[in-house]
Short mmCIF file of C-alpha atoms in Angstrom, two decimals:
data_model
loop_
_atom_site.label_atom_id
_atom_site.label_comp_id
_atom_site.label_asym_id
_atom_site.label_seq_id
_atom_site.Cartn_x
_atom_site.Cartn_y
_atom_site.Cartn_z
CA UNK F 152 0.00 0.00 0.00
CA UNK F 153 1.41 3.43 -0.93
CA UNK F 154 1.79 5.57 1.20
CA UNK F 155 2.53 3.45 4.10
CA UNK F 156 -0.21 4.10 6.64
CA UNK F 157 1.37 6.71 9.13
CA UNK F 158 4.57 7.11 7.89
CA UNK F 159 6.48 10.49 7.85
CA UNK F 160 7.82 10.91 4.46
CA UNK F 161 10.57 13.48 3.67
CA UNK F 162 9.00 16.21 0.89
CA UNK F 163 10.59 17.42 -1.95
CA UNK F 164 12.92 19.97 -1.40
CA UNK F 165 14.96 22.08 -4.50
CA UNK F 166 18.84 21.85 -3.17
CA UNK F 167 17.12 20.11 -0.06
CA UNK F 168 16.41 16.24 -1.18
CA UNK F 169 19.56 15.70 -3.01
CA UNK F 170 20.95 12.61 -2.71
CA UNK F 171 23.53 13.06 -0.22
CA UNK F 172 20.74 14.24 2.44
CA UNK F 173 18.20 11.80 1.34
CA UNK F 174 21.01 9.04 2.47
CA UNK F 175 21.26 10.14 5.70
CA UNK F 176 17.52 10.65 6.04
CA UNK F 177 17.51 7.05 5.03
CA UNK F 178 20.10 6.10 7.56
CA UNK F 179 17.75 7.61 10.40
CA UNK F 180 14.79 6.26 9.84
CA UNK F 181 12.98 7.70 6.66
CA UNK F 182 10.57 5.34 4.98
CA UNK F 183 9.87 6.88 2.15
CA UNK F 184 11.93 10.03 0.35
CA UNK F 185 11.46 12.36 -2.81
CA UNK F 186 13.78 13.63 -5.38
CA UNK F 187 14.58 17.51 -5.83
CA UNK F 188 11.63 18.83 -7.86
CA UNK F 189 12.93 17.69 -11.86
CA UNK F 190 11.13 19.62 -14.45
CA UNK F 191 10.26 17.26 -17.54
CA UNK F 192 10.95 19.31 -20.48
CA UNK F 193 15.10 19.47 -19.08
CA UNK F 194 15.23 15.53 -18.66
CA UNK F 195 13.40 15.74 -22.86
CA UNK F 196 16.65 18.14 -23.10
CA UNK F 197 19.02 15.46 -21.84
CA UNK F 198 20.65 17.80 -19.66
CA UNK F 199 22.62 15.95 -17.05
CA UNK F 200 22.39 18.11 -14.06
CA UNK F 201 18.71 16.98 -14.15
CA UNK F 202 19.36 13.50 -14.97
CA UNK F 203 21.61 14.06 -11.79
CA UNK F 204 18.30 14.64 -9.75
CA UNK F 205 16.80 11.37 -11.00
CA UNK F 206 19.24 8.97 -9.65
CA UNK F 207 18.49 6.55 -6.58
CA UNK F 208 20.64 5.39 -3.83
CA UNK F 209 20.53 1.76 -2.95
CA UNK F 210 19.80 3.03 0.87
CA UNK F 211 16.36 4.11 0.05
CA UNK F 212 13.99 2.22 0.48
CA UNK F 213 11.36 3.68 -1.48
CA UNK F 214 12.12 6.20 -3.48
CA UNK F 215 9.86 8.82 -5.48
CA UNK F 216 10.63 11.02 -8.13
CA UNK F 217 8.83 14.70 -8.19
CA UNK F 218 8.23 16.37 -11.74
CA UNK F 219 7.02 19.50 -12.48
CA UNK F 220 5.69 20.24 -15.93
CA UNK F 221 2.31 20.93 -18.17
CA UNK F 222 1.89 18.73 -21.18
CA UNK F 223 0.40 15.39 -20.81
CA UNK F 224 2.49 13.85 -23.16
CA UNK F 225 5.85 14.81 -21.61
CA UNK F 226 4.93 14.07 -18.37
CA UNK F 227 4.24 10.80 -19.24
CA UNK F 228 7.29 10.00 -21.04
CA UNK F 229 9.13 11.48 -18.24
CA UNK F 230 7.39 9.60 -15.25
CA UNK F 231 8.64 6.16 -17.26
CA UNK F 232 11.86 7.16 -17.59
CA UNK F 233 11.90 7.53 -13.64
CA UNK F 234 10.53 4.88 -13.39
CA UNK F 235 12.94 3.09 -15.54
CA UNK F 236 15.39 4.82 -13.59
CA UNK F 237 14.24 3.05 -9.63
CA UNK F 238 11.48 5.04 -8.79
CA UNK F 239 9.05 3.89 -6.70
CA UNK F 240 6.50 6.22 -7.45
CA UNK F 241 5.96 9.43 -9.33
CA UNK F 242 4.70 12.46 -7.78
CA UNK F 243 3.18 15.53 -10.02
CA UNK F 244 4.37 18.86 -8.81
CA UNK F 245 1.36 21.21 -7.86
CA UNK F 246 3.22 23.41 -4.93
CA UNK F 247 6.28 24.89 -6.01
CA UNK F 248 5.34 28.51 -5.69
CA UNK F 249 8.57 30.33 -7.27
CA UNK F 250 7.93 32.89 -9.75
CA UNK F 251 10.86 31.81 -12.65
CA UNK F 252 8.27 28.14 -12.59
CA UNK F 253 4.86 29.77 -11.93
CA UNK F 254 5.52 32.23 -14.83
CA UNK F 255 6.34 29.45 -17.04
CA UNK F 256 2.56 27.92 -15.94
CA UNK F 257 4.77 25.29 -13.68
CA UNK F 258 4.12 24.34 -9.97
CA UNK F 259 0.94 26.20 -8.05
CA UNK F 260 0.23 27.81 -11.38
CA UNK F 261 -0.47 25.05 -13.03
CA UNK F 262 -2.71 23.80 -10.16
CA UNK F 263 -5.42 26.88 -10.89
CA UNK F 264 -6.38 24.53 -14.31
CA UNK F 265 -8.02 21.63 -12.30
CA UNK F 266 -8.96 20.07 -16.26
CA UNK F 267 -5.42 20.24 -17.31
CA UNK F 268 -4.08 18.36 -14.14
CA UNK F 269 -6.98 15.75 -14.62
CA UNK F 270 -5.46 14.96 -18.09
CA UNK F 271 -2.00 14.72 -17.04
CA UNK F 272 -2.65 12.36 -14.09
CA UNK F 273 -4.56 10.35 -16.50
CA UNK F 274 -1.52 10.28 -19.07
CA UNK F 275 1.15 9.26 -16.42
CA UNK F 276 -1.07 6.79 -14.48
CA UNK F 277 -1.17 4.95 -17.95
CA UNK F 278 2.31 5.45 -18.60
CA UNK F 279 3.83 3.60 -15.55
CA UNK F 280 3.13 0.65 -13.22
CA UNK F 281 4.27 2.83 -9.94
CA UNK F 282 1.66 4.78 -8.17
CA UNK F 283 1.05 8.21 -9.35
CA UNK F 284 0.62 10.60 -6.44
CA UNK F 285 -0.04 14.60 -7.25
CA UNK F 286 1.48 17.34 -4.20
CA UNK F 287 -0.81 20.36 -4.09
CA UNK F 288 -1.42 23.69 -2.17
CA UNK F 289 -4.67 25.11 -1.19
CA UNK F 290 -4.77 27.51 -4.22
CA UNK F 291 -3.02 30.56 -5.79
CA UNK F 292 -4.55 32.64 -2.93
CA UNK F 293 -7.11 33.16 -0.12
CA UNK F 294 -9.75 34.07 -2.85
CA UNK F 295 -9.23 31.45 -5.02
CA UNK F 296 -8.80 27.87 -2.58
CA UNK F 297 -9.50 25.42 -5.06
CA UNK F 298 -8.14 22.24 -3.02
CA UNK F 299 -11.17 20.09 -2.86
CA UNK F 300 -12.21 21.28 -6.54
CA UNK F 301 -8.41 19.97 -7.31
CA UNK F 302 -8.14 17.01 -5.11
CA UNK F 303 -11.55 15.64 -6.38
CA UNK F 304 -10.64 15.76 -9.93
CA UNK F 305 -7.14 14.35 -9.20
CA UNK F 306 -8.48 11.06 -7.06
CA UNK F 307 -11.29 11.01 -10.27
CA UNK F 308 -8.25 10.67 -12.90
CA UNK F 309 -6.46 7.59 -10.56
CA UNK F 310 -3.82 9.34 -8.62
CA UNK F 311 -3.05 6.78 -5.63
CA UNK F 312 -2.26 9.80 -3.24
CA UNK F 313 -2.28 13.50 -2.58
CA UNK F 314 -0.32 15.20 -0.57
CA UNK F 315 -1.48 19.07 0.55
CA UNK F 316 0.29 21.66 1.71
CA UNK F 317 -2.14 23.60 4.13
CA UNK F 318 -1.33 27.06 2.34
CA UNK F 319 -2.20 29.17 -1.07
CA UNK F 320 1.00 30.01 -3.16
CA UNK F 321 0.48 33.41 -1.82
CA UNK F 322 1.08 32.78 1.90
CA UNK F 323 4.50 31.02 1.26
CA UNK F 324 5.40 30.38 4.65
CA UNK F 325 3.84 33.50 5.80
CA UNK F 326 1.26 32.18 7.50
CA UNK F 327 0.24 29.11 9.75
CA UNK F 328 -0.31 25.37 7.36
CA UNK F 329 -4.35 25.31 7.40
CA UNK F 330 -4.72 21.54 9.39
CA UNK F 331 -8.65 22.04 8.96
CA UNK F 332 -8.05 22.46 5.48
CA UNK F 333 -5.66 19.26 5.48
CA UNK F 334 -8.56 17.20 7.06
CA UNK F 335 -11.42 18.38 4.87
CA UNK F 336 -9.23 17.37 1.92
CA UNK F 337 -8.60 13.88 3.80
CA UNK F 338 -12.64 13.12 4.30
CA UNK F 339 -13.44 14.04 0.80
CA UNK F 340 -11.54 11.83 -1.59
CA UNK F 341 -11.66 8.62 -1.47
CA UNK F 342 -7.86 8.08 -1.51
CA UNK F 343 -5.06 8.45 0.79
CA UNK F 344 -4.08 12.15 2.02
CA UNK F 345 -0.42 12.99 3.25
CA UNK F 346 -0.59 15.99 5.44
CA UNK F 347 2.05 18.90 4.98
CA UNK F 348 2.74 21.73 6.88
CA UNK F 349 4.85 22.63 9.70
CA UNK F 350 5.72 19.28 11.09
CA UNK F 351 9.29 20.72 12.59
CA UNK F 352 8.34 18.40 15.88
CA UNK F 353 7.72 14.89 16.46
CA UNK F 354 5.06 16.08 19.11
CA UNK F 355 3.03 18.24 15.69
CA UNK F 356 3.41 14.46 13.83
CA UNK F 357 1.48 13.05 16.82
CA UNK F 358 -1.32 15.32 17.25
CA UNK F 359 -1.72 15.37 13.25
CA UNK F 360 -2.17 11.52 13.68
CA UNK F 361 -5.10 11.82 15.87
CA UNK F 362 -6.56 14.88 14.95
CA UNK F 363 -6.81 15.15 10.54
CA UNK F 364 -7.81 11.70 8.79
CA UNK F 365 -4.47 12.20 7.11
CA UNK F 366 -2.58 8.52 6.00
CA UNK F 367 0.44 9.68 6.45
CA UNK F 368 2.83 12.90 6.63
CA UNK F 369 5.11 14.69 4.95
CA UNK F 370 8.10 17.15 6.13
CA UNK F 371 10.74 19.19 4.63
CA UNK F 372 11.65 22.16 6.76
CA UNK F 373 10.97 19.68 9.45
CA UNK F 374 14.12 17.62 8.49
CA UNK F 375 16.35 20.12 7.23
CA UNK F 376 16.35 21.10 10.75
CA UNK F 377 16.73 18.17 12.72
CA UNK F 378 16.70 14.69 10.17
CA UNK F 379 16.70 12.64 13.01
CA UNK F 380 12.48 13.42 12.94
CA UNK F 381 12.66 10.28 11.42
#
């Protein structure tokens, strides 16, 4: 079963899940790690330093490979290259709020076009045998929270997981991760939800266990802090 039920997975990170780190994450306890985000038209480029992000230690013992992109077609071909790379799963980058990606209609931007992200779930769910899991935000901001509209769609097209980050693209880090949010996502699809959003403590894990629905739990800042959270 992916995720595994209450695990604490460590998130994708840009310059924060390189390999190096993911091995000692590994070493202290991480069950499941992601790759740097990897944006599919570069790995269509055959550029190495993003071939580089792609590659798998053998001390990982489940390893998933974030992409960021917004044609269905080269998506797919890059989510079975991963996996004909090691990965373990292939997660669809909905989050990453910087502007050099969102201009480019990469990331949170791409997560305001709830059809689009239905047909590229669809097109790397049938490209690969791994699960297909889709990270996602509440929205582009307050006004516009489209997370249940997005997560809906996403568990519609056969993603096996979604992991939500409980804030719009606008509050950053500005602002408190929305647990209520988290958990409304979590009893509304009918497939598992991985909870992210300041989990810097292994006291915040344990209250988010009892408290959202979540299946499991993601952290980034979390680790590059302290990676013995694991």
């Amino acid at each position: 079963m992916f995720p595994p039920p209450g695990s604490l997975i460590l998130g994708p990170m840009t310059k924060g899940s390189n390999l190096p780190f993911r091995q000692l994450c590994a070493e202290l306890g991480a069950p499941v790690l992601t790759s740097e985000m990897v944006v599919a038209r570069r790995l269509k480029q055959r550029r190495r330093s993003e071939f580089a992000l792609i590659r798998r230690a053998a001390e990982e013992p489940c390893f998933g490979v974030q992409l960021a992109g917004n044609k269905p077609d080269e998506l797919a071909w890059a989510a079975a290259l991963a996996e004909a790379r090691g990965a373990d799963f292939i997660d669809l980058n909905l989050g990453c709020p910087i502007d050099h990606f969102t201009r480019m209609g990469l990331g949170a931007a791409l997560g305001r076009q709830v059809t689009r992200v239905a047909r590229i779930v669809t097109a790397m769910r049938e490209a690969v045998r791994v699960p297909v899991t889709v990270k996602i935000r509440l929205g582009w901001n307050a006004s516009s929270r489209n997370y249940l509209d997005a997560a809906k769609a996403i568990a519609d097209a056969g993603a096996s997981a979604i992991t939500v980050h409980g804030r719009t693209r606008e509050a950053r880090y500005r602002q408190p991760a929305d647990w209520d949010a988290i958990a409304e996502v979590a009893a509304s699809v009918p497939i598992p939800v991985i909870g992210n959003g300041d989990l810097l403590f292994p006291h915040e894990v344990e209250e988010r266990r009892a408290t959202s629905g979540c299946a499991a739990f993601m952290t980034a800042r979390g680790a590059l802090i302290k990676p013995w959270i694991f």
